[in-house]
Coordinates of C-alpha atoms and ligand atoms in Angstrom, one line a residue:
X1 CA -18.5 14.0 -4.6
X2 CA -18.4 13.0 -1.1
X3 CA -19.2 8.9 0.2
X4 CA -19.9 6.6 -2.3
X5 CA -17.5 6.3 -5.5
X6 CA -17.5 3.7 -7.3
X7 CA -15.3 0.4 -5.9
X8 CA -14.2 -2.1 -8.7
X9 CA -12.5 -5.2 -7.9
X10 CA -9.6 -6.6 -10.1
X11 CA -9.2 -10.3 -9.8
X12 CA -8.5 -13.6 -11.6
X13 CA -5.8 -16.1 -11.8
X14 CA -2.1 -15.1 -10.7
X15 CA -0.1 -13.3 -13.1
X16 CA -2.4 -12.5 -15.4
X17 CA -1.8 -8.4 -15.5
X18 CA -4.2 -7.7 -12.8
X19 CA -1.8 -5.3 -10.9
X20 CA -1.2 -4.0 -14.4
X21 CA -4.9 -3.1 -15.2
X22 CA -5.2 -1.4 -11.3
X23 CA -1.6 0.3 -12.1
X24 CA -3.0 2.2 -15.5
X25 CA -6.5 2.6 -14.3
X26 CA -5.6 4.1 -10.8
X27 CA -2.9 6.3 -12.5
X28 CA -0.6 5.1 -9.9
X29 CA 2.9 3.7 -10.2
X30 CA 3.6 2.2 -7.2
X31 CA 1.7 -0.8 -7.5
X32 CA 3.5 -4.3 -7.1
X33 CA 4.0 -5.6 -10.8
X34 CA 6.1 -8.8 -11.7
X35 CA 6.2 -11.3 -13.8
X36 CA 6.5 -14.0 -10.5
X37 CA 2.8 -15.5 -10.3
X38 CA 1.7 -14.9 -6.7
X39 CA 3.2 -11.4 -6.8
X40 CA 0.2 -9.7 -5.2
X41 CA -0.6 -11.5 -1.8
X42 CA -2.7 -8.6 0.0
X43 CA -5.5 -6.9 -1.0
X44 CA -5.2 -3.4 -1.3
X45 CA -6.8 0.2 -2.6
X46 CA -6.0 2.5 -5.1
X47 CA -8.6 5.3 -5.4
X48 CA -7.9 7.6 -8.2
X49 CA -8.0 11.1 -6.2
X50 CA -8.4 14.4 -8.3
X51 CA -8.6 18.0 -5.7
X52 CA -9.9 16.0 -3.5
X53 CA -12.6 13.7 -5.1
X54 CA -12.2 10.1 -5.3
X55 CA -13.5 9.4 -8.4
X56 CA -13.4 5.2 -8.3
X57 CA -11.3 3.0 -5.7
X58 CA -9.7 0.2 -7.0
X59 CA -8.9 -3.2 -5.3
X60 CA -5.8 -5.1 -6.2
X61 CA -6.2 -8.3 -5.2
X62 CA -3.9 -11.8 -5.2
X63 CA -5.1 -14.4 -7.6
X64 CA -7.3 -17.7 -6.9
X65 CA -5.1 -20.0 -5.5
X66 CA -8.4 -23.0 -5.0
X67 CA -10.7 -21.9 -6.5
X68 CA -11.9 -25.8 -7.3
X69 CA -12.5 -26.8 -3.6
X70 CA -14.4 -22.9 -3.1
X71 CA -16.7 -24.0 -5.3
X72 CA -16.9 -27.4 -4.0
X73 CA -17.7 -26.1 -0.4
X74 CA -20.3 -23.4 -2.3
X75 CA -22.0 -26.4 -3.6
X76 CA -22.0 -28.1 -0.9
X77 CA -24.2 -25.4 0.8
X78 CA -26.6 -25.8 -2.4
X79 CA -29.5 -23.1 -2.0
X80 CA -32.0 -20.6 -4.3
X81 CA -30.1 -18.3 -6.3
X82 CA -31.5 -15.4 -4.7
X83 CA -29.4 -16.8 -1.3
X84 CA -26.2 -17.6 -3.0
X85 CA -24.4 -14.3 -2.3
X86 CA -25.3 -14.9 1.6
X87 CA -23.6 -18.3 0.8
X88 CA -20.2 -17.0 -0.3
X89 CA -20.1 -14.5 2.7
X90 CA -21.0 -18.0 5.3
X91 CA -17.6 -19.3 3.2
X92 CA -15.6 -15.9 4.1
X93 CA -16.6 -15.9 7.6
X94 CA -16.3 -19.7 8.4
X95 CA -12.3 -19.4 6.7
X96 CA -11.0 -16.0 7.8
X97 CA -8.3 -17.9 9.8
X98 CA -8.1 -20.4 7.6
X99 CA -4.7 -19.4 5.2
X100 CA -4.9 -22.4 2.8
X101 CA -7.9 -19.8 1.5
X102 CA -6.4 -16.3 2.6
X103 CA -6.4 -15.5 -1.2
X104 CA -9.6 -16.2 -1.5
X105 CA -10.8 -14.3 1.0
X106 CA -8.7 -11.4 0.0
X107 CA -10.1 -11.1 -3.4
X108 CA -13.6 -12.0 -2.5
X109 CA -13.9 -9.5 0.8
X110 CA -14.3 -6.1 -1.4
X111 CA -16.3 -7.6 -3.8
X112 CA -19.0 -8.6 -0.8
X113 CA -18.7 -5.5 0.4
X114 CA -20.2 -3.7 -3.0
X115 CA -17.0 -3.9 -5.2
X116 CA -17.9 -4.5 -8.8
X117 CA -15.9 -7.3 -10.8
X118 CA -13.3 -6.6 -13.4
X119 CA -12.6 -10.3 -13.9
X120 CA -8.9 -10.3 -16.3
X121 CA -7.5 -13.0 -18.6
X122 CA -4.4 -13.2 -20.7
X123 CA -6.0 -13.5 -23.9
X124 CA -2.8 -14.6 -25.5
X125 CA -3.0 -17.8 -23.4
X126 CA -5.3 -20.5 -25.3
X127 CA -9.0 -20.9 -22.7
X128 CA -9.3 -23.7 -20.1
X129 CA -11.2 -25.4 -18.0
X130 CA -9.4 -24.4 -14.8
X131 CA -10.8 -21.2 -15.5
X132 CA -14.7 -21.7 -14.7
X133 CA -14.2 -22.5 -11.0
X134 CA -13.1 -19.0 -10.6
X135 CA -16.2 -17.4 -13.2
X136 CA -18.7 -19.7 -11.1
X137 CA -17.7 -18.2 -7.6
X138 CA -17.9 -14.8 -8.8
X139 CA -21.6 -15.0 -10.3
X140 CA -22.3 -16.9 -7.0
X141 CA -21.2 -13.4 -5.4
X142 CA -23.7 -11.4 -7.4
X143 CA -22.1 -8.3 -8.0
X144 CA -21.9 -6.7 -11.5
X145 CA -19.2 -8.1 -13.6
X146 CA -17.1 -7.5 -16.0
X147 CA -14.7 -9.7 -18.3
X148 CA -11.2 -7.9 -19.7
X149 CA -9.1 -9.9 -21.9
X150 CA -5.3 -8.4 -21.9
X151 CA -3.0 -9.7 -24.6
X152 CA 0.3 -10.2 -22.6
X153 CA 1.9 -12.0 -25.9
X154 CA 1.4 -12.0 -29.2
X155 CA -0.6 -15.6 -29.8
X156 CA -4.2 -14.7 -30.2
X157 CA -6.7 -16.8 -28.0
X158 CA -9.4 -14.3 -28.0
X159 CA -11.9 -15.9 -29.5
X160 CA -12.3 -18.7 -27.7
X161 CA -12.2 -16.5 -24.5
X162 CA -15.3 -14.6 -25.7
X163 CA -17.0 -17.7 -26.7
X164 CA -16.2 -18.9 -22.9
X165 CA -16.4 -15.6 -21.0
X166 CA -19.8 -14.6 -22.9
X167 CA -21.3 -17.1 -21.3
X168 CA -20.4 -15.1 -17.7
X169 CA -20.3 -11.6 -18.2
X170 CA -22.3 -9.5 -19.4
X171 CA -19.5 -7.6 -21.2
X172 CA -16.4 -8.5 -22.4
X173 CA -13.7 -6.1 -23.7
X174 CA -9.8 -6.4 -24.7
X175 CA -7.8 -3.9 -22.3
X176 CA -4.3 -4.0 -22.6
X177 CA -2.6 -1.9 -19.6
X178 CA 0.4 -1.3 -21.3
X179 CA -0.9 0.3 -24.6
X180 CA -4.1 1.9 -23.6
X181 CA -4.4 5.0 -24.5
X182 CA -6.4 8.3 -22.5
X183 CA -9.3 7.7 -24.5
X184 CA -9.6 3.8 -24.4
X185 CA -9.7 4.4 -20.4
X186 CA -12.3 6.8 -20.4
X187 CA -14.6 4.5 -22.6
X188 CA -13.9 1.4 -20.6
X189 CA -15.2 3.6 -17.3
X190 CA -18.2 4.2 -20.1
X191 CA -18.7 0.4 -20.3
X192 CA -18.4 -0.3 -16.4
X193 CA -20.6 2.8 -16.0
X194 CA -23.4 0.2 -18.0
X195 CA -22.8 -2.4 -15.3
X196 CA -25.1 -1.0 -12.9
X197 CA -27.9 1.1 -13.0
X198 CA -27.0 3.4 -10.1
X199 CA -23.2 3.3 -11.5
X200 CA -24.3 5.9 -14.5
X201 CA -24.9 8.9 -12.7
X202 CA -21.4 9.0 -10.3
X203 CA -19.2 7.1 -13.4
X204 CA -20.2 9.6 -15.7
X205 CA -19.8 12.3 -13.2
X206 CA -16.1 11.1 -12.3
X207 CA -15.4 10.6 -16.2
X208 CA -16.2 14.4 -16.7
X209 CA -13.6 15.3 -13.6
X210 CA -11.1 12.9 -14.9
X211 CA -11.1 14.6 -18.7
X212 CA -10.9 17.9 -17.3
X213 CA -7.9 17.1 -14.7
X214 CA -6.1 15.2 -17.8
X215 CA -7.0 18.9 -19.4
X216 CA -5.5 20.4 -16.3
X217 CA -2.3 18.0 -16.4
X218 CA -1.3 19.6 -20.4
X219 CA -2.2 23.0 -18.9
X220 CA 0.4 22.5 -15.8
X221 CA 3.2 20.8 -17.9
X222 CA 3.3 23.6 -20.5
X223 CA 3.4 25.9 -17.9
X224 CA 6.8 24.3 -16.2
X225 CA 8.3 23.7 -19.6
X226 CA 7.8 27.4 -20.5
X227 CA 9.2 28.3 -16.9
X228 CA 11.8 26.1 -17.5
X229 CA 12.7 28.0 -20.8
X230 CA 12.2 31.5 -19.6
X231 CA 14.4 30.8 -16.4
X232 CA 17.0 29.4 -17.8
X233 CA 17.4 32.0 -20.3
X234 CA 17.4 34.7 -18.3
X235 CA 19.6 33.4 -15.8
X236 CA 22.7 35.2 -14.9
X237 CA 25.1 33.3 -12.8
X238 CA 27.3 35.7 -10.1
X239 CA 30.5 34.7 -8.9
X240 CA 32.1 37.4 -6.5
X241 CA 35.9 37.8 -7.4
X242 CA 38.2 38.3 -4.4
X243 CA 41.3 39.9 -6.2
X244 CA 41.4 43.0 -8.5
X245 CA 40.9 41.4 -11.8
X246 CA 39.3 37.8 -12.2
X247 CA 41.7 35.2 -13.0
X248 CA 41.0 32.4 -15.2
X249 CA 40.4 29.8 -12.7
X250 CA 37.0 32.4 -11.9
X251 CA 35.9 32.9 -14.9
X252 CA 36.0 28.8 -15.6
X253 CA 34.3 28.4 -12.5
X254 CA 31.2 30.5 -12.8
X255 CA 31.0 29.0 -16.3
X256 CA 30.8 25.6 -14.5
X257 CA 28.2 27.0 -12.1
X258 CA 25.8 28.5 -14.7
X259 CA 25.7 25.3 -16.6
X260 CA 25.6 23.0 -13.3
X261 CA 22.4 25.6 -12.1
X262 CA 20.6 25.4 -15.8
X263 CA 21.1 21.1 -15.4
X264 CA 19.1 21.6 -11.9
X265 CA 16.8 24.1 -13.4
X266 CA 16.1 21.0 -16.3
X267 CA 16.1 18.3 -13.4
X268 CA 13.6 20.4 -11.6
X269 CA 10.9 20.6 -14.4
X270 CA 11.1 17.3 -15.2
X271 CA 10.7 15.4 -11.3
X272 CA 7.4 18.3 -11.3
X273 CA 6.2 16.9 -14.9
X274 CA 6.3 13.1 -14.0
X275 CA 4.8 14.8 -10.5
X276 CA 2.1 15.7 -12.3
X277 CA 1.5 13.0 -14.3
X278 CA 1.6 10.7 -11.2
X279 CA 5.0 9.0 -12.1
X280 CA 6.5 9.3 -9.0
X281 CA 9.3 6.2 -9.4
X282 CA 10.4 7.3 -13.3
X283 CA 13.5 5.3 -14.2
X284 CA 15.4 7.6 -16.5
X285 CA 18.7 7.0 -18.8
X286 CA 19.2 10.6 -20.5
X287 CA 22.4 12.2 -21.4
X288 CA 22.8 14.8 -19.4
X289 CA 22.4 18.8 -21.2
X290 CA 26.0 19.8 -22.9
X291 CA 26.7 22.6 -23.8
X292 CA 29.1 21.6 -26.6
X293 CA 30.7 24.7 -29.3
X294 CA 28.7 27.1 -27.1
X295 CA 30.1 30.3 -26.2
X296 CA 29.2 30.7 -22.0
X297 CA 31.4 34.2 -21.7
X298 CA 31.4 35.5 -18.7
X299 CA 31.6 39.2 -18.0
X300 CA 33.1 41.3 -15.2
X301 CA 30.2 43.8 -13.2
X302 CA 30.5 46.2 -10.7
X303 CA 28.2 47.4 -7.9
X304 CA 27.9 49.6 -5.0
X305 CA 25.9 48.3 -2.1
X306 CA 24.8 45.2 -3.9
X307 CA 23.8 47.8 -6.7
X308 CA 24.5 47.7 -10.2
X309 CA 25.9 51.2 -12.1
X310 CA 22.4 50.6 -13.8
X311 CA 20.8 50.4 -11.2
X312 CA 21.5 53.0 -9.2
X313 CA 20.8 55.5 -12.1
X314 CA 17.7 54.2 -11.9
X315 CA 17.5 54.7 -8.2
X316 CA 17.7 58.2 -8.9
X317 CA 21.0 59.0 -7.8
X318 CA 21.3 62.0 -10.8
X319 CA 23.7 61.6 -13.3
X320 CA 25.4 59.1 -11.9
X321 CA 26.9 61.0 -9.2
X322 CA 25.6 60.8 -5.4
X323 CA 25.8 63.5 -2.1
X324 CA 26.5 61.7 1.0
X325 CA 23.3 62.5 1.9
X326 CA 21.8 60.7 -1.0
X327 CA 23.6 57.7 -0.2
X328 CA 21.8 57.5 3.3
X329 CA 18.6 58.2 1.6
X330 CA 19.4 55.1 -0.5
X331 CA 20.1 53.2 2.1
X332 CA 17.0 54.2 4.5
X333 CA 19.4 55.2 7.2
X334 CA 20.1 51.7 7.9
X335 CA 24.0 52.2 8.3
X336 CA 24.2 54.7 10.5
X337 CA 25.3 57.8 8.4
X338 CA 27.8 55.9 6.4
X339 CA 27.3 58.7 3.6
X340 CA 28.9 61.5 5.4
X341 CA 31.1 58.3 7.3
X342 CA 32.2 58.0 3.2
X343 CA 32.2 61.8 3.0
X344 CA 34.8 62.0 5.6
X345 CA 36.6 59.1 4.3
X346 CA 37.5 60.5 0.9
X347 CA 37.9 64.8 2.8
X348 CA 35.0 66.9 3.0
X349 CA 31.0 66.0 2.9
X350 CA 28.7 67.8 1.0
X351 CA 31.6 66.3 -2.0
X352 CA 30.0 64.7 -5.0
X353 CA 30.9 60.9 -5.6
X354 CA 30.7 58.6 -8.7
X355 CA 30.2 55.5 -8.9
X356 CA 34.1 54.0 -9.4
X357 CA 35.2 56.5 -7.2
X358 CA 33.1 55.7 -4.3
X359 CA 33.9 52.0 -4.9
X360 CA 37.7 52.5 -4.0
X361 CA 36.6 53.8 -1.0
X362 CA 37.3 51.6 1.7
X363 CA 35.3 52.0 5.2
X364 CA 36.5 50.0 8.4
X365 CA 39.4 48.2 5.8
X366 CA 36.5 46.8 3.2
X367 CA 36.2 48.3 -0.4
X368 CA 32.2 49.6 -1.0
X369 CA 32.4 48.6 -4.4
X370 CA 31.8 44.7 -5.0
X371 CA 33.3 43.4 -8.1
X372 CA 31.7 39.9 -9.6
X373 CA 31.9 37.8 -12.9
X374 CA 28.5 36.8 -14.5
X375 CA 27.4 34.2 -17.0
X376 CA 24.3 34.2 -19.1
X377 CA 22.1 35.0 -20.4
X378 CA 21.8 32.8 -22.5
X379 CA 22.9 34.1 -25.6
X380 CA 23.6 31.2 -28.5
X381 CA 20.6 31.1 -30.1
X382 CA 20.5 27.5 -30.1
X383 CA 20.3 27.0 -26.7
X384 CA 16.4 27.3 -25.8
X385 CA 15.9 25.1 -28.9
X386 CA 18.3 22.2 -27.5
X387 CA 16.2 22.4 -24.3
X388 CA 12.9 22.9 -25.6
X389 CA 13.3 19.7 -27.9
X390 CA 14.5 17.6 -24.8
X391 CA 12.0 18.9 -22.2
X392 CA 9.1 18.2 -24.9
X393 CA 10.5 14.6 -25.6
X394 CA 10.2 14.0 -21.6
X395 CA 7.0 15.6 -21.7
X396 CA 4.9 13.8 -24.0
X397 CA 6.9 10.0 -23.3
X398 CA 5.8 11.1 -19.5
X399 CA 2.3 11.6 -20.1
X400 CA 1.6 8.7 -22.5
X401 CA 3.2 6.2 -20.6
X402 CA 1.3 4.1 -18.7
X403 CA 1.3 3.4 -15.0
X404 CA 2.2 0.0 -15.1
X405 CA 5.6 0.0 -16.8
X406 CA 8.2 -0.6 -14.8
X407 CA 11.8 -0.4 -17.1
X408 CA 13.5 2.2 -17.3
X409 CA 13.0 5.4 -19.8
X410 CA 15.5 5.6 -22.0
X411 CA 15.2 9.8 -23.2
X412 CA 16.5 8.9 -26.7
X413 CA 15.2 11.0 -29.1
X414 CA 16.0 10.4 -32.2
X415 CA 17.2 13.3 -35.6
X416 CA 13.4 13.5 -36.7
X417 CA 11.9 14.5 -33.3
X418 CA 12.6 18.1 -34.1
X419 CA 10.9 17.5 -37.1
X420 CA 7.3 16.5 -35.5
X421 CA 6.5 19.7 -33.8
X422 CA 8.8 22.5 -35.8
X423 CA 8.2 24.9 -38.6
X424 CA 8.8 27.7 -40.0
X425 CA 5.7 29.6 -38.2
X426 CA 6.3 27.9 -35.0
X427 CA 10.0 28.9 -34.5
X428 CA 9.5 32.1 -35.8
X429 CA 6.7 32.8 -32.6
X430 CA 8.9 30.9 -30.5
X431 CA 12.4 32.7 -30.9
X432 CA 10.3 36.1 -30.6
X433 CA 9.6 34.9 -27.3
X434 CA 13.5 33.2 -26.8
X435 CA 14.5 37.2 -28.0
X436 CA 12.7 38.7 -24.8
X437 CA 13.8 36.2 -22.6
X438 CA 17.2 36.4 -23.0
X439 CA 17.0 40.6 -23.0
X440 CA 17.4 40.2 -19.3
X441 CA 14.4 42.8 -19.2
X442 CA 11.3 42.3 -17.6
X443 CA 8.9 40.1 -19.4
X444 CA 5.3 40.9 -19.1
X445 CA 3.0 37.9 -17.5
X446 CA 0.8 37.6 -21.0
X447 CA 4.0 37.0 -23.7
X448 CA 4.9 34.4 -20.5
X449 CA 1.3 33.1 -21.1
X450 CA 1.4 33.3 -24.7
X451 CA 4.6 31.0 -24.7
X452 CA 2.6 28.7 -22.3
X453 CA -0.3 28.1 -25.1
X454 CA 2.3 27.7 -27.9
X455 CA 3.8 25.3 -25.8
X456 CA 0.3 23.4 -24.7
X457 CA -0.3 23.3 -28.4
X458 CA 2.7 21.6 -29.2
X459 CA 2.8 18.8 -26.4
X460 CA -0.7 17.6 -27.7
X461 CA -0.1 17.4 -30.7
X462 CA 3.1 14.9 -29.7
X463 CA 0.9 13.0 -27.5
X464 CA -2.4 12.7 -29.6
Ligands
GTP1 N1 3.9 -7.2 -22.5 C1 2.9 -7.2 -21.6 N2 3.2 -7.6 -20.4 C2 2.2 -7.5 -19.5 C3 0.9 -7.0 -19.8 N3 0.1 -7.1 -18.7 C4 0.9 -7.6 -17.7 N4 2.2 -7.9 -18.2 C5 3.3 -8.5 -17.5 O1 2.8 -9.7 -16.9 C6 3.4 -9.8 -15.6 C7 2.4 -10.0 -14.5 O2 1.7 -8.8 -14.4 P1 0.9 -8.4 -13.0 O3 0.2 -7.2 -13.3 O4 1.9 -8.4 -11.9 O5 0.0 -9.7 -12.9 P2 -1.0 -10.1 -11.7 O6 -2.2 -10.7 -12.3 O7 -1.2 -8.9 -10.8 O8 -0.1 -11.2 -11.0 P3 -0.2 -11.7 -9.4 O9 -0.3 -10.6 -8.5 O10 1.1 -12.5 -9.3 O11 -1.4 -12.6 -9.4 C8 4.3 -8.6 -15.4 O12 5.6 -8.9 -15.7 C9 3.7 -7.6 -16.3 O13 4.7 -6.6 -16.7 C10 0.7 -6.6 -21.2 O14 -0.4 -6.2 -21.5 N5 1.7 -6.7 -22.0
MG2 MG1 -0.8 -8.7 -8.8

C-alpha cells in the first residue's frame, strides 16, 4: 500500500489519555504518557508499520490550552459554512509564531492537512461547558470526526457525555487504552473506516494486514519459546580441565556456567518476544530461573583433535583404531604429516593407534588428547516444564498488554497458572518432544515444528 494511509488525529483537553489512545493504537511504547497535564507539548507521528506498509499514522498532539479565545477569533471572521475550514487555516497561518497558541496550532496543523479527528474525553469526569469551545473548532475544521470516551476512574459520566458529544460527532464509542483488547481495536478501525467514504477501501485493507501480522506475531513467539526449550535442553556446557583429573573447583564451575548460559538463553527469548510484540522498554521484576534440588552432574569427556571417541568412530577410523595415514586423511593434510610426526613419536609408522593411547601422545610438549568436563543435558525431567511455564507466563502478559502502560511487570505467576494450559494429553505430547531433545541426538525440523504448533496452541488459548 504505497502513499496515502489513513492519518487520524488524537486531540482534546490535556491529560485526558490522548497519548494513551495513540500508545495502544500505534502499538508503540515509546510514547510520552504522564499523569502531569501538559505532558505532550509537540505534535508528533506514530504510523503503525507492518513489512513495510504503513497501515494508519497517528498524530499525538498537546491539548487545547485557549480554546475559548480560538473560537472567539473564528467568530470573529464569521463566514458560510462551506468557507469555514479556509477560516481555521487563516487562524493557523496568522499565529504560527505566535506561542500563547503553539498548542493550538500543533493539534490543528495535521488535522488541516487531511488528518481525521479522534476527539477523547475522560468519561469518568462529570461533562462541562469548557468542553464545547474545543468541539466547535474542530467541526469548524471539517474533517471527519470521531468522539472516544475513556474511563480513567471509576465514576461513570458517560451519559451525559453522549448526550453532549452526540450533538458533534457522528460517532461516539467508549475506548479504554488500557484494557482494550485485539479485537476491540480492530472494530474501532471498523468504526473510523465509517467516517469517510474513501476511508473503507484502505481501513479495511490495513485491518486485514493488521489481523494477519497479529497472526504472524503468535506464529513468531511460539517459535522462540520452542527454540528456547529445545536449546536449552540440549545444551552441553564444556569446560576444558587443565590437570589430569578435574578438581572440584571445575566441576562447580562448569555447573555455574551451564546454568549462567541457560539464564541468557531465557533472557534472550524473552527481549525477542516483547521485540515482537513492539514492547521495546518492558519493565520487568521476575525472579531469576533456579535450579533448586536439581541434579546439574557434570561428566568427564575425551577427544582427539577436538573429536569425541564417538565421533571419530563415526569418522570412519575402523574399530576404533587409526594408521598414521588415516589420521592425515582426517585431518585433510592440514598439519603437515602429523600422523607419521605421531608415528615416529610413539616408534615406528605404519603402527596402529587407539584412541587413549594416541591421546598420551604428546607432539612439540602438548598432549593430543583434550580432556573436558560437560554439563547438560538437561536431564531432570522437570526442568523444561519450569521453563516452559515461565516463558508462557511472559508470553501471553507480553502480548496482551497494552502499549500505553508504563509500570513495571511484575512475572508473578501464581500455583494455578500451570493449571490453565496443562493436561494429561498435553504433557504427554510435550515430554515426547522434552525426551528427544534432551537425547542430544539430532532432532528432525518437523517434531521441532510439531512442538512450535503445540506451543501456538497453547499461548492463545492464555491470551484469548
Ligand atoms: N487507569 C487509567 N489511567 C489512564 C487511562 N488513560 C490514561 N490514563 C492515565 O492518565 C494520565 C494521562 O494520560 P496521557 O495519555 O498522558 O494523557 P494526555 O491526554 O496525552 O495528556 P497531555 O499530553 O498532558 O495532554 C496518565 O497517567 C495515564 O496513565 C485509563 O484508561 N485508565
Ligand atoms: Mg499527551
Amino acid at each position: 500500500m504505497k502513499g496515502e494511509h489513513p492519518k487520524f488525529a488524537v486531540v482534546g483537553h490535556p491529560n485526558k489519555g490522548k497519548s494513551s489512545i495513540v500508545s495502544t493504537l500505534a502499538f508503540d511504547d515509546s510514547v510520552q504518557i504522564s499523569d502531569t497535564p501538559g505532558t505532550t507539548t509537540k505534535r508528533r507521528s506514530f504510523p503503525l508499520q507492518v513489512d513495510g506498509n504503513i497501515l494508519y499514522e497517528l498524530f499525538d498532539t498537546p491539548g487545547f490550552q485557549r480554546a475559548r479565545s480560538v473560537l472567539a477569533w473564528l467568530k470573529k471572521h464569521e463566514v458560510t459554512a462551506d468557507r469555514r475550514p479556509g477560516v481555521v487555516q487563516d487562524f493557523i497561518d496568522t499565529h504560527r509564531e505566535d506561542r500563547r497558541f503553539n498548542d493550538e496550532i500543533e493539534l490543528l496543523e495535521p488535522i488541516m492537512s487531511g488528518a481525521g479527528i479522534l476527539y477523547v474525553v475522560d468519561g469518568s469526569k462529570p461533562y462541562g461547558e469548557e468542553y464545547e469551545a474545543e468541539m466547535e473548532i474542530l467541526r469548524w475544521t471539517g474533517q471527519p470526526s470521531m468522539a472516544l470516551i475513556n474511563l480513567i476512574d471509576e465514576t461513570d459520566h458517560v451519559e451525559a457525555w453522549r448526550r453532549a458529544l452526540g450533538q458533534y460527532f457522528k460517532m461516539v464509542r467508549l475506548f479504554n487504552p488500557m484494557r482494550a483488547t485485539f479485537p476491540q481495536h480492530l472494530s474501532l478501525l471498523q468504526s473510523i473506516a465509517q467516517l469517510k467514504e474513501e476511508w473503507i477501501g484502505p481501513v479495511t485493507a490495513s485491518i486485514a494486514l493488521f489481523e494477519a501480522y497479529h497472526a504472524q506475531m503468535f506464529d513468531e513467539t511460539a517459535r522462540n519459546i520452542a527454540y528456547l526449550i529445545y536449546r536449552s535442553l540440549s545444551h552441553v556446557e564444556k569446560l576444558p580441565i587443565v590437570g589430569e583429573e578435574a578438581t572440584e573447583k571445575e566441576k562447580a564451575l562448569v555447573v555455574e556456567h551451564y546454568k549462567a548460559r541457560l539464564r541468557e538463553y531465557e533472557a534472550e527469548a524473552q527481549k525477542k518476544v516483547e521485540h515482537i510484540w513492539h514492547h521495546e522498554h518492558l519493565e520487568k521484576a521476575q525472579q531469576a530461573l533456579l535450579f533448586d534440588g536439581m541434579d546439574l552432574f557434570s561428566k568427564e569427556s575425551a577427544s582427539l583433535f577436538g573429536l569425541s571417541r564417538k565421533e571419530l568412530l563415526v569418522t570412519g577410523a575402523t574399530g576404533g583404531a587409526m594408521t598414521g595415514a588415516g589420521i592425515d586423511l582426517l585431518l585433510g593434510g592440514s598439519t603437515f604429516f602429523l600422523g607419521s610426526a605421531i608415528g615416529a613419536a610413539v616408534g615406528g609408522a605404519g603402527i596402529f593407534f587407539g584412541f587413549d593411547e594416541l591421546s598420551d601422545v604428546k607432539v612439540l610438549g602438548q598432549k593430543l588428547g583434550k580432556r573436558s568436563l560437560e554439563a547438560g543435558p538437561m536431564k531432570p525431567l522437570n526442568f523444561p516444564y519450569i521453563l516452559l511455564n515461565r516463558a508462557l507466563f511472559h508470553a501471553a502478559k507480553v502480548a496482551s498488554r497494552s502499549h500505553a502502560l508504563r509500570n513495571r511487570v511484575v512475572l508473578e505467576m501464581g500455583r494455578d497458572f500451570t493449571e490453565k494450559w496443562m493436561d494429561d494429553e498435553v504433557r504427554k505430547s510435550l515430554e515426547r518432544h522434552h525426551a528427544l531433545f534432551r537425547s542430544g541426538g539430532e532432532v528432525p525440523s518437523e517434531a521441532l515444528q510439531a512442538y512450535e504448533v503445540l506451543i501456538e496452541t497453547i499461548l492463545k488459548r492464555l491470551v484469548d
